[in-house]
Amino acid sequence: MNLNDKNAELTALMEQTAGGSQNAFRQLARQLGPRMHGLAARLVGGNAAQAEDIAQEALIKLWQQAPKWQSGGSVSAFASRLVYTTAMDHHRRTHVTASLDETAMEIPEPETVTSSIAQKQTRHLLLGAMAQLPERQQQAVTLAYFHEYRAQDIASALGTTEKAVESLLVRARKSLAELLPASLSPTVH
């Protein structure tokens, strides 16, 4: 099944879900769930429990927002966007509410502390910078770098041309280069 057929199938399921079909939603969850979980896991640095929570919360949002969804877009990109925003919300909540007792319980090895802190800071900076990008750029970056789609597949998913996708990615990399510290900035091609 090519990407256009897959998107057409997902679109039909999304439209049925918008009409209240629980069966269509179950099928959507079966098809999109593993990819949503994979994206969530990458966004939270591999923490399986957090990834599961984020993926489930994003699926709930998919059900709730289905009636508002505009046909013609990529359902997969919409689901990825829900995962991304849910991960950002989760990140904000957990960093504000984490107690000292919880962090005191886990005393990591000294050599892993620095890399763990750096990794969390990098992820936090990247998520914050991506949140400032226009939605189309966020979608293109998510599909290209988190889902490893080719430009042709991204163009098909977003309903645009490969040239437009390349332009979105160039603008996104330039914006990220301005938003991120020099040590994290992507190389602008």
mmCIF file with all atom_site columns, C-alpha atoms in Angstrom:
data_model
loop_
_atom_site.group_PDB
_atom_site.id
_atom_site.type_symbol
_atom_site.label_atom_id
_atom_site.label_alt_id
_atom_site.label_comp_id
_atom_site.label_asym_id
_atom_site.label_entity_id
_atom_site.label_seq_id
_atom_site.pdbx_PDB_ins_code
_atom_site.Cartn_x
_atom_site.Cartn_y
_atom_site.Cartn_z
_atom_site.occupancy
_atom_site.B_iso_or_equiv
_atom_site.pdbx_formal_charge
_atom_site.auth_seq_id
_atom_site.auth_comp_id
_atom_site.auth_asym_id
_atom_site.auth_atom_id
_atom_site.pdbx_PDB_model_num
ATOM 1   C CA . MET A 1 1   ? 0.000   0.000  0.000  1.00 0.00 ? 1   MET A CA 1
ATOM 2   C CA . ASN A 1 2   ? 1.524   3.335  -1.024 1.00 0.00 ? 2   ASN A CA 1
ATOM 3   C CA . LEU A 1 3   ? 1.460   6.464  1.112  1.00 0.00 ? 3   LEU A CA 1
ATOM 4   C CA . ASN A 1 4   ? -1.514  8.000  -0.749 1.00 0.00 ? 4   ASN A CA 1
ATOM 5   C CA . ASP A 1 5   ? -3.616  4.851  -0.243 1.00 0.00 ? 5   ASP A CA 1
ATOM 6   C CA . LYS A 1 6   ? -2.601  4.716  3.418  1.00 0.00 ? 6   LYS A CA 1
ATOM 7   C CA . ASN A 1 7   ? -3.514  8.375  3.938  1.00 0.00 ? 7   ASN A CA 1
ATOM 8   C CA . ALA A 1 8   ? -6.854  7.838  2.171  1.00 0.00 ? 8   ALA A CA 1
ATOM 9   C CA . GLU A 1 9   ? -7.591  4.882  4.465  1.00 0.00 ? 9   GLU A CA 1
ATOM 10  C CA . LEU A 1 10  ? -6.587  6.859  7.572  1.00 0.00 ? 10  LEU A CA 1
ATOM 11  C CA . THR A 1 11  ? -8.655  9.830  6.369  1.00 0.00 ? 11  THR A CA 1
ATOM 12  C CA . ALA A 1 12  ? -11.736 7.621  5.981  1.00 0.00 ? 12  ALA A CA 1
ATOM 13  C CA . LEU A 1 13  ? -11.190 6.191  9.472  1.00 0.00 ? 13  LEU A CA 1
ATOM 14  C CA . MET A 1 14  ? -10.699 9.687  10.898 1.00 0.00 ? 14  MET A CA 1
ATOM 15  C CA . GLU A 1 15  ? -13.922 10.905 9.285  1.00 0.00 ? 15  GLU A CA 1
ATOM 16  C CA . GLN A 1 16  ? -15.785 7.911  10.742 1.00 0.00 ? 16  GLN A CA 1
ATOM 17  C CA . THR A 1 17  ? -14.174 8.587  14.132 1.00 0.00 ? 17  THR A CA 1
ATOM 18  C CA . ALA A 1 18  ? -15.333 12.203 13.885 1.00 0.00 ? 18  ALA A CA 1
ATOM 19  C CA . GLY A 1 19  ? -18.836 10.807 13.440 1.00 0.00 ? 19  GLY A CA 1
ATOM 20  C CA . GLY A 1 20  ? -18.458 8.863  16.695 1.00 0.00 ? 20  GLY A CA 1
ATOM 21  C CA . SER A 1 21  ? -17.462 5.422  15.381 1.00 0.00 ? 21  SER A CA 1
ATOM 22  C CA . GLN A 1 22  ? -15.579 3.621  18.141 1.00 0.00 ? 22  GLN A CA 1
ATOM 23  C CA . ASN A 1 23  ? -14.695 0.810  15.752 1.00 0.00 ? 23  ASN A CA 1
ATOM 24  C CA . ALA A 1 24  ? -13.027 3.262  13.346 1.00 0.00 ? 24  ALA A CA 1
ATOM 25  C CA . PHE A 1 25  ? -11.140 4.802  16.267 1.00 0.00 ? 25  PHE A CA 1
ATOM 26  C CA . ARG A 1 26  ? -9.913  1.355  17.368 1.00 0.00 ? 26  ARG A CA 1
ATOM 27  C CA . GLN A 1 27  ? -8.608  0.774  13.838 1.00 0.00 ? 27  GLN A CA 1
ATOM 28  C CA . LEU A 1 28  ? -6.930  4.204  13.849 1.00 0.00 ? 28  LEU A CA 1
ATOM 29  C CA . ALA A 1 29  ? -5.327  3.427  17.207 1.00 0.00 ? 29  ALA A CA 1
ATOM 30  C CA . ARG A 1 30  ? -4.064  0.057  15.922 1.00 0.00 ? 30  ARG A CA 1
ATOM 31  C CA . GLN A 1 31  ? -2.552  1.647  12.834 1.00 0.00 ? 31  GLN A CA 1
ATOM 32  C CA . LEU A 1 32  ? -1.168  4.856  14.346 1.00 0.00 ? 32  LEU A CA 1
ATOM 33  C CA . GLY A 1 33  ? -0.475  3.699  17.912 1.00 0.00 ? 33  GLY A CA 1
ATOM 34  C CA . PRO A 1 34  ? 2.929   2.047  17.374 1.00 0.00 ? 34  PRO A CA 1
ATOM 35  C CA . ARG A 1 35  ? 4.258   5.036  15.416 1.00 0.00 ? 35  ARG A CA 1
ATOM 36  C CA . MET A 1 36  ? 2.870   7.457  18.004 1.00 0.00 ? 36  MET A CA 1
ATOM 37  C CA . HIS A 1 37  ? 4.492   5.439  20.788 1.00 0.00 ? 37  HIS A CA 1
ATOM 38  C CA . GLY A 1 38  ? 7.809   5.379  18.901 1.00 0.00 ? 38  GLY A CA 1
ATOM 39  C CA . LEU A 1 39  ? 7.777   9.144  18.458 1.00 0.00 ? 39  LEU A CA 1
ATOM 40  C CA . ALA A 1 40  ? 6.861   9.628  22.130 1.00 0.00 ? 40  ALA A CA 1
ATOM 41  C CA . ALA A 1 41  ? 9.728   7.344  23.173 1.00 0.00 ? 41  ALA A CA 1
ATOM 42  C CA . ARG A 1 42  ? 12.206  9.373  21.114 1.00 0.00 ? 42  ARG A CA 1
ATOM 43  C CA . LEU A 1 43  ? 10.878  12.632 22.555 1.00 0.00 ? 43  LEU A CA 1
ATOM 44  C CA . VAL A 1 44  ? 11.263  11.430 26.161 1.00 0.00 ? 44  VAL A CA 1
ATOM 45  C CA . GLY A 1 45  ? 14.651  9.812  25.686 1.00 0.00 ? 45  GLY A CA 1
ATOM 46  C CA . GLY A 1 46  ? 13.464  6.210  25.680 1.00 0.00 ? 46  GLY A CA 1
ATOM 47  C CA . ASN A 1 47  ? 11.539  6.278  28.980 1.00 0.00 ? 47  ASN A CA 1
ATOM 48  C CA . ALA A 1 48  ? 9.001   3.527  28.227 1.00 0.00 ? 48  ALA A CA 1
ATOM 49  C CA . ALA A 1 49  ? 6.500   4.474  30.942 1.00 0.00 ? 49  ALA A CA 1
ATOM 50  C CA . GLN A 1 50  ? 6.442   8.149  29.941 1.00 0.00 ? 50  GLN A CA 1
ATOM 51  C CA . ALA A 1 51  ? 6.218   7.223  26.260 1.00 0.00 ? 51  ALA A CA 1
ATOM 52  C CA . GLU A 1 52  ? 3.231   4.972  26.973 1.00 0.00 ? 52  GLU A CA 1
ATOM 53  C CA . ASP A 1 53  ? 1.490   7.727  28.972 1.00 0.00 ? 53  ASP A CA 1
ATOM 54  C CA . ILE A 1 54  ? 2.111   10.293 26.233 1.00 0.00 ? 54  ILE A CA 1
ATOM 55  C CA . ALA A 1 55  ? 0.966   7.971  23.432 1.00 0.00 ? 55  ALA A CA 1
ATOM 56  C CA . GLN A 1 56  ? -2.236  7.091  25.318 1.00 0.00 ? 56  GLN A CA 1
ATOM 57  C CA . GLU A 1 57  ? -2.941  10.733 26.127 1.00 0.00 ? 57  GLU A CA 1
ATOM 58  C CA . ALA A 1 58  ? -2.350  11.660 22.469 1.00 0.00 ? 58  ALA A CA 1
ATOM 59  C CA . LEU A 1 59  ? -4.773  8.920  21.362 1.00 0.00 ? 59  LEU A CA 1
ATOM 60  C CA . ILE A 1 60  ? -7.404  10.345 23.721 1.00 0.00 ? 60  ILE A CA 1
ATOM 61  C CA . LYS A 1 61  ? -6.817  13.773 22.167 1.00 0.00 ? 61  LYS A CA 1
ATOM 62  C CA . LEU A 1 62  ? -7.132  12.206 18.707 1.00 0.00 ? 62  LEU A CA 1
ATOM 63  C CA . TRP A 1 63  ? -10.585 10.892 19.687 1.00 0.00 ? 63  TRP A CA 1
ATOM 64  C CA . GLN A 1 64  ? -11.604 14.220 21.230 1.00 0.00 ? 64  GLN A CA 1
ATOM 65  C CA . GLN A 1 65  ? -10.326 16.366 18.361 1.00 0.00 ? 65  GLN A CA 1
ATOM 66  C CA . ALA A 1 66  ? -11.547 14.137 15.525 1.00 0.00 ? 66  ALA A CA 1
ATOM 67  C CA . PRO A 1 67  ? -14.732 16.207 14.968 1.00 0.00 ? 67  PRO A CA 1
ATOM 68  C CA . LYS A 1 68  ? -12.595 19.355 14.559 1.00 0.00 ? 68  LYS A CA 1
ATOM 69  C CA . TRP A 1 69  ? -10.090 17.740 12.184 1.00 0.00 ? 69  TRP A CA 1
ATOM 70  C CA . GLN A 1 70  ? -10.017 19.214 8.670  1.00 0.00 ? 70  GLN A CA 1
ATOM 71  C CA . SER A 1 71  ? -10.096 16.608 5.922  1.00 0.00 ? 71  SER A CA 1
ATOM 72  C CA . GLY A 1 72  ? -7.382  16.996 3.315  1.00 0.00 ? 72  GLY A CA 1
ATOM 73  C CA . GLY A 1 73  ? -4.411  16.934 5.652  1.00 0.00 ? 73  GLY A CA 1
ATOM 74  C CA . SER A 1 74  ? -2.326  13.983 6.701  1.00 0.00 ? 74  SER A CA 1
ATOM 75  C CA . VAL A 1 75  ? -3.877  12.045 9.580  1.00 0.00 ? 75  VAL A CA 1
ATOM 76  C CA . SER A 1 76  ? -0.440  10.646 10.414 1.00 0.00 ? 76  SER A CA 1
ATOM 77  C CA . ALA A 1 77  ? 1.073   14.140 10.603 1.00 0.00 ? 77  ALA A CA 1
ATOM 78  C CA . PHE A 1 78  ? -1.891  15.275 12.735 1.00 0.00 ? 78  PHE A CA 1
ATOM 79  C CA . ALA A 1 79  ? -1.303  12.347 15.113 1.00 0.00 ? 79  ALA A CA 1
ATOM 80  C CA . SER A 1 80  ? 2.427   13.141 15.246 1.00 0.00 ? 80  SER A CA 1
ATOM 81  C CA . ARG A 1 81  ? 1.610   16.733 16.105 1.00 0.00 ? 81  ARG A CA 1
ATOM 82  C CA . LEU A 1 82  ? -0.650  15.557 18.943 1.00 0.00 ? 82  LEU A CA 1
ATOM 83  C CA . VAL A 1 83  ? 2.174   13.381 20.294 1.00 0.00 ? 83  VAL A CA 1
ATOM 84  C CA . TYR A 1 84  ? 4.620   16.256 20.044 1.00 0.00 ? 84  TYR A CA 1
ATOM 85  C CA . THR A 1 85  ? 2.373   18.747 21.864 1.00 0.00 ? 85  THR A CA 1
ATOM 86  C CA . THR A 1 86  ? 1.420   16.140 24.470 1.00 0.00 ? 86  THR A CA 1
ATOM 87  C CA . ALA A 1 87  ? 5.107   15.403 25.094 1.00 0.00 ? 87  ALA A CA 1
ATOM 88  C CA . MET A 1 88  ? 5.784   19.125 25.508 1.00 0.00 ? 88  MET A CA 1
ATOM 89  C CA . ASP A 1 89  ? 2.871   19.459 27.951 1.00 0.00 ? 89  ASP A CA 1
ATOM 90  C CA . HIS A 1 90  ? 4.047   16.382 29.841 1.00 0.00 ? 90  HIS A CA 1
ATOM 91  C CA . HIS A 1 91  ? 7.584   17.777 29.963 1.00 0.00 ? 91  HIS A CA 1
ATOM 92  C CA . ARG A 1 92  ? 6.346   21.072 31.407 1.00 0.00 ? 92  ARG A CA 1
ATOM 93  C CA . ARG A 1 93  ? 4.158   19.335 33.998 1.00 0.00 ? 93  ARG A CA 1
ATOM 94  C CA . THR A 1 94  ? 6.812   16.893 35.179 1.00 0.00 ? 94  THR A CA 1
ATOM 95  C CA . HIS A 1 95  ? 9.533   19.510 35.438 1.00 0.00 ? 95  HIS A CA 1
ATOM 96  C CA . VAL A 1 96  ? 7.315   21.795 37.492 1.00 0.00 ? 96  VAL A CA 1
ATOM 97  C CA . THR A 1 97  ? 5.937   19.095 39.814 1.00 0.00 ? 97  THR A CA 1
ATOM 98  C CA . ALA A 1 98  ? 8.923   16.777 40.309 1.00 0.00 ? 98  ALA A CA 1
ATOM 99  C CA . SER A 1 99  ? 9.637   16.490 44.000 1.00 0.00 ? 99  SER A CA 1
ATOM 100 C CA . LEU A 1 100 ? 13.039  16.397 45.637 1.00 0.00 ? 100 LEU A CA 1
ATOM 101 C CA . ASP A 1 101 ? 12.154  13.079 47.265 1.00 0.00 ? 101 ASP A CA 1
ATOM 102 C CA . GLU A 1 102 ? 11.701  11.427 43.881 1.00 0.00 ? 102 GLU A CA 1
ATOM 103 C CA . THR A 1 103 ? 15.004  12.710 42.572 1.00 0.00 ? 103 THR A CA 1
ATOM 104 C CA . ALA A 1 104 ? 16.810  11.843 45.798 1.00 0.00 ? 104 ALA A CA 1
ATOM 105 C CA . MET A 1 105 ? 15.709  8.206  45.458 1.00 0.00 ? 105 MET A CA 1
ATOM 106 C CA . GLU A 1 106 ? 17.704  7.795  42.258 1.00 0.00 ? 106 GLU A CA 1
ATOM 107 C CA . ILE A 1 107 ? 21.400  8.493  42.595 1.00 0.00 ? 107 ILE A CA 1
ATOM 108 C CA . PRO A 1 108 ? 22.964  7.770  39.206 1.00 0.00 ? 108 PRO A CA 1
ATOM 109 C CA . GLU A 1 109 ? 26.565  6.858  38.625 1.00 0.00 ? 109 GLU A CA 1
ATOM 110 C CA . PRO A 1 110 ? 28.757  10.002 38.512 1.00 0.00 ? 110 PRO A CA 1
ATOM 111 C CA . GLU A 1 111 ? 29.894  9.502  34.909 1.00 0.00 ? 111 GLU A CA 1
ATOM 112 C CA . THR A 1 112 ? 26.323  9.164  33.651 1.00 0.00 ? 112 THR A CA 1
ATOM 113 C CA . VAL A 1 113 ? 25.044  12.217 35.521 1.00 0.00 ? 113 VAL A CA 1
ATOM 114 C CA . THR A 1 114 ? 26.649  14.713 33.168 1.00 0.00 ? 114 THR A CA 1
ATOM 115 C CA . SER A 1 115 ? 25.534  12.969 29.995 1.00 0.00 ? 115 SER A CA 1
ATOM 116 C CA . SER A 1 116 ? 22.016  12.463 31.364 1.00 0.00 ? 116 SER A CA 1
ATOM 117 C CA . ILE A 1 117 ? 21.703  16.126 32.334 1.00 0.00 ? 117 ILE A CA 1
ATOM 118 C CA . ALA A 1 118 ? 23.088  17.245 28.987 1.00 0.00 ? 118 ALA A CA 1
ATOM 119 C CA . GLN A 1 119 ? 20.683  14.944 27.144 1.00 0.00 ? 119 GLN A CA 1
ATOM 120 C CA . LYS A 1 120 ? 17.668  16.262 29.090 1.00 0.00 ? 120 LYS A CA 1
ATOM 121 C CA . GLN A 1 121 ? 18.748  19.867 28.549 1.00 0.00 ? 121 GLN A CA 1
ATOM 122 C CA . THR A 1 122 ? 19.256  19.245 24.841 1.00 0.00 ? 122 THR A CA 1
ATOM 123 C CA . ARG A 1 123 ? 15.821  17.622 24.521 1.00 0.00 ? 123 ARG A CA 1
ATOM 124 C CA . HIS A 1 124 ? 14.215  20.503 26.463 1.00 0.00 ? 124 HIS A CA 1
ATOM 125 C CA . LEU A 1 125 ? 15.919  23.126 24.262 1.00 0.00 ? 125 LEU A CA 1
ATOM 126 C CA . LEU A 1 126 ? 14.996  21.292 21.065 1.00 0.00 ? 126 LEU A CA 1
ATOM 127 C CA . LEU A 1 127 ? 11.330  20.857 22.039 1.00 0.00 ? 127 LEU A CA 1
ATOM 128 C CA . GLY A 1 128 ? 11.130  24.517 23.033 1.00 0.00 ? 128 GLY A CA 1
ATOM 129 C CA . ALA A 1 129 ? 12.694  25.660 19.766 1.00 0.00 ? 129 ALA A CA 1
ATOM 130 C CA . MET A 1 130 ? 10.463  23.382 17.673 1.00 0.00 ? 130 MET A CA 1
ATOM 131 C CA . ALA A 1 131 ? 7.378   24.758 19.427 1.00 0.00 ? 131 ALA A CA 1
ATOM 132 C CA . GLN A 1 132 ? 8.259   28.187 18.026 1.00 0.00 ? 132 GLN A CA 1
ATOM 133 C CA . LEU A 1 133 ? 8.287   26.978 14.419 1.00 0.00 ? 133 LEU A CA 1
ATOM 134 C CA . PRO A 1 134 ? 5.197   27.425 12.223 1.00 0.00 ? 134 PRO A CA 1
ATOM 135 C CA . GLU A 1 135 ? 3.015   24.304 12.200 1.00 0.00 ? 135 GLU A CA 1
ATOM 136 C CA . ARG A 1 136 ? 3.925   23.223 8.643  1.00 0.00 ? 136 ARG A CA 1
ATOM 137 C CA . GLN A 1 137 ? 7.635   23.436 9.485  1.00 0.00 ? 137 GLN A CA 1
ATOM 138 C CA . GLN A 1 138 ? 7.045   21.428 12.672 1.00 0.00 ? 138 GLN A CA 1
ATOM 139 C CA . GLN A 1 139 ? 5.220   18.772 10.666 1.00 0.00 ? 139 GLN A CA 1
ATOM 140 C CA . ALA A 1 140 ? 7.966   18.605 8.038  1.00 0.00 ? 140 ALA A CA 1
ATOM 141 C CA . VAL A 1 141 ? 10.719  18.393 10.678 1.00 0.00 ? 141 VAL A CA 1
ATOM 142 C CA . THR A 1 142 ? 8.817   15.739 12.639 1.00 0.00 ? 142 THR A CA 1
ATOM 143 C CA . LEU A 1 143 ? 8.233   13.600 9.558  1.00 0.00 ? 143 LEU A CA 1
ATOM 144 C CA . ALA A 1 144 ? 11.787  14.054 8.248  1.00 0.00 ? 144 ALA A CA 1
ATOM 145 C CA . TYR A 1 145 ? 13.809  13.670 11.418 1.00 0.00 ? 145 TYR A CA 1
ATOM 146 C CA . PHE A 1 146 ? 11.632  11.708 13.845 1.00 0.00 ? 146 PHE A CA 1
ATOM 147 C CA . HIS A 1 147 ? 9.855   9.439  11.360 1.00 0.00 ? 147 HIS A CA 1
ATOM 148 C CA . GLU A 1 148 ? 12.661  9.436  8.773  1.00 0.00 ? 148 GLU A CA 1
ATOM 149 C CA . TYR A 1 149 ? 10.312  10.086 5.850  1.00 0.00 ? 149 TYR A CA 1
ATOM 150 C CA . ARG A 1 150 ? 11.827  10.988 2.489  1.00 0.00 ? 150 ARG A CA 1
ATOM 151 C CA . ALA A 1 151 ? 10.940  14.367 0.941  1.00 0.00 ? 151 ALA A CA 1
ATOM 152 C CA . GLN A 1 152 ? 8.634   12.629 -1.545 1.00 0.00 ? 152 GLN A CA 1
ATOM 153 C CA . ASP A 1 153 ? 6.698   10.916 1.274  1.00 0.00 ? 153 ASP A CA 1
ATOM 154 C CA . ILE A 1 154 ? 6.517   14.125 3.312  1.00 0.00 ? 154 ILE A CA 1
ATOM 155 C CA . ALA A 1 155 ? 5.182   15.981 0.271  1.00 0.00 ? 155 ALA A CA 1
ATOM 156 C CA . SER A 1 156 ? 2.509   13.340 -0.185 1.00 0.00 ? 156 SER A CA 1
ATOM 157 C CA . ALA A 1 157 ? 1.576   13.338 3.515  1.00 0.00 ? 157 ALA A CA 1
ATOM 158 C CA . LEU A 1 158 ? 1.361   17.138 3.658  1.00 0.00 ? 158 LEU A CA 1
ATOM 159 C CA . GLY A 1 159 ? -0.313  17.501 0.280  1.00 0.00 ? 159 GLY A CA 1
ATOM 160 C CA . THR A 1 160 ? 2.455   19.620 -1.230 1.00 0.00 ? 160 THR A CA 1
ATOM 161 C CA . THR A 1 161 ? 5.472   19.313 -3.530 1.00 0.00 ? 161 THR A CA 1
ATOM 162 C CA . GLU A 1 162 ? 8.948   17.993 -2.769 1.00 0.00 ? 162 GLU A CA 1
ATOM 163 C CA . LYS A 1 163 ? 10.342  21.459 -3.497 1.00 0.00 ? 163 LYS A CA 1
ATOM 164 C CA . ALA A 1 164 ? 7.968   22.969 -0.920 1.00 0.00 ? 164 ALA A CA 1
ATOM 165 C CA . VAL A 1 165 ? 9.053   20.336 1.630  1.00 0.00 ? 165 VAL A CA 1
ATOM 166 C CA . GLU A 1 166 ? 12.714  21.139 1.000  1.00 0.00 ? 166 GLU A CA 1
ATOM 167 C CA . SER A 1 167 ? 11.901  24.823 1.472  1.00 0.00 ? 167 SER A CA 1
ATOM 168 C CA . LEU A 1 168 ? 10.042  24.088 4.732  1.00 0.00 ? 168 LEU A CA 1
ATOM 169 C CA . LEU A 1 169 ? 13.014  22.100 6.026  1.00 0.00 ? 169 LEU A CA 1
ATOM 170 C CA . VAL A 1 170 ? 15.540  24.783 5.028  1.00 0.00 ? 170 VAL A CA 1
ATOM 171 C CA . ARG A 1 171 ? 13.489  27.481 6.760  1.00 0.00 ? 171 ARG A CA 1
ATOM 172 C CA . ALA A 1 172 ? 13.035  25.257 9.817  1.00 0.00 ? 172 ALA A CA 1
ATOM 173 C CA . ARG A 1 173 ? 16.784  24.566 10.054 1.00 0.00 ? 173 ARG A CA 1
ATOM 174 C CA . LYS A 1 174 ? 17.524  28.298 9.740  1.00 0.00 ? 174 LYS A CA 1
ATOM 175 C CA . SER A 1 175 ? 14.994  29.113 12.457 1.00 0.00 ? 175 SER A CA 1
ATOM 176 C CA . LEU A 1 176 ? 16.347  26.366 14.706 1.00 0.00 ? 176 LEU A CA 1
ATOM 177 C CA . ALA A 1 177 ? 19.886  27.654 14.129 1.00 0.00 ? 177 ALA A CA 1
ATOM 178 C CA . GLU A 1 178 ? 18.750  31.050 15.423 1.00 0.00 ? 178 GLU A CA 1
ATOM 179 C CA . LEU A 1 179 ? 16.747  29.623 18.330 1.00 0.00 ? 179 LEU A CA 1
ATOM 180 C CA . LEU A 1 180 ? 19.227  27.036 19.593 1.00 0.00 ? 180 LEU A CA 1
ATOM 181 C CA . PRO A 1 181 ? 22.608  27.638 21.225 1.00 0.00 ? 181 PRO A CA 1
ATOM 182 C CA . ALA A 1 182 ? 25.525  27.385 18.776 1.00 0.00 ? 182 ALA A CA 1
ATOM 183 C CA . SER A 1 183 ? 26.542  23.987 20.189 1.00 0.00 ? 183 SER A CA 1
ATOM 184 C CA . LEU A 1 184 ? 23.134  22.530 19.245 1.00 0.00 ? 184 LEU A CA 1
ATOM 185 C CA . SER A 1 185 ? 22.315  24.418 16.064 1.00 0.00 ? 185 SER A CA 1
ATOM 186 C CA . PRO A 1 186 ? 21.766  22.306 12.974 1.00 0.00 ? 186 PRO A CA 1
ATOM 187 C CA . THR A 1 187 ? 24.044  22.831 10.037 1.00 0.00 ? 187 THR A CA 1
ATOM 188 C CA . VAL A 1 188 ? 22.126  24.952 7.540  1.00 0.00 ? 188 VAL A CA 1
ATOM 189 C CA . HIS A 1 189 ? 22.448  23.559 4.021  1.00 0.00 ? 189 HIS A CA 1
#
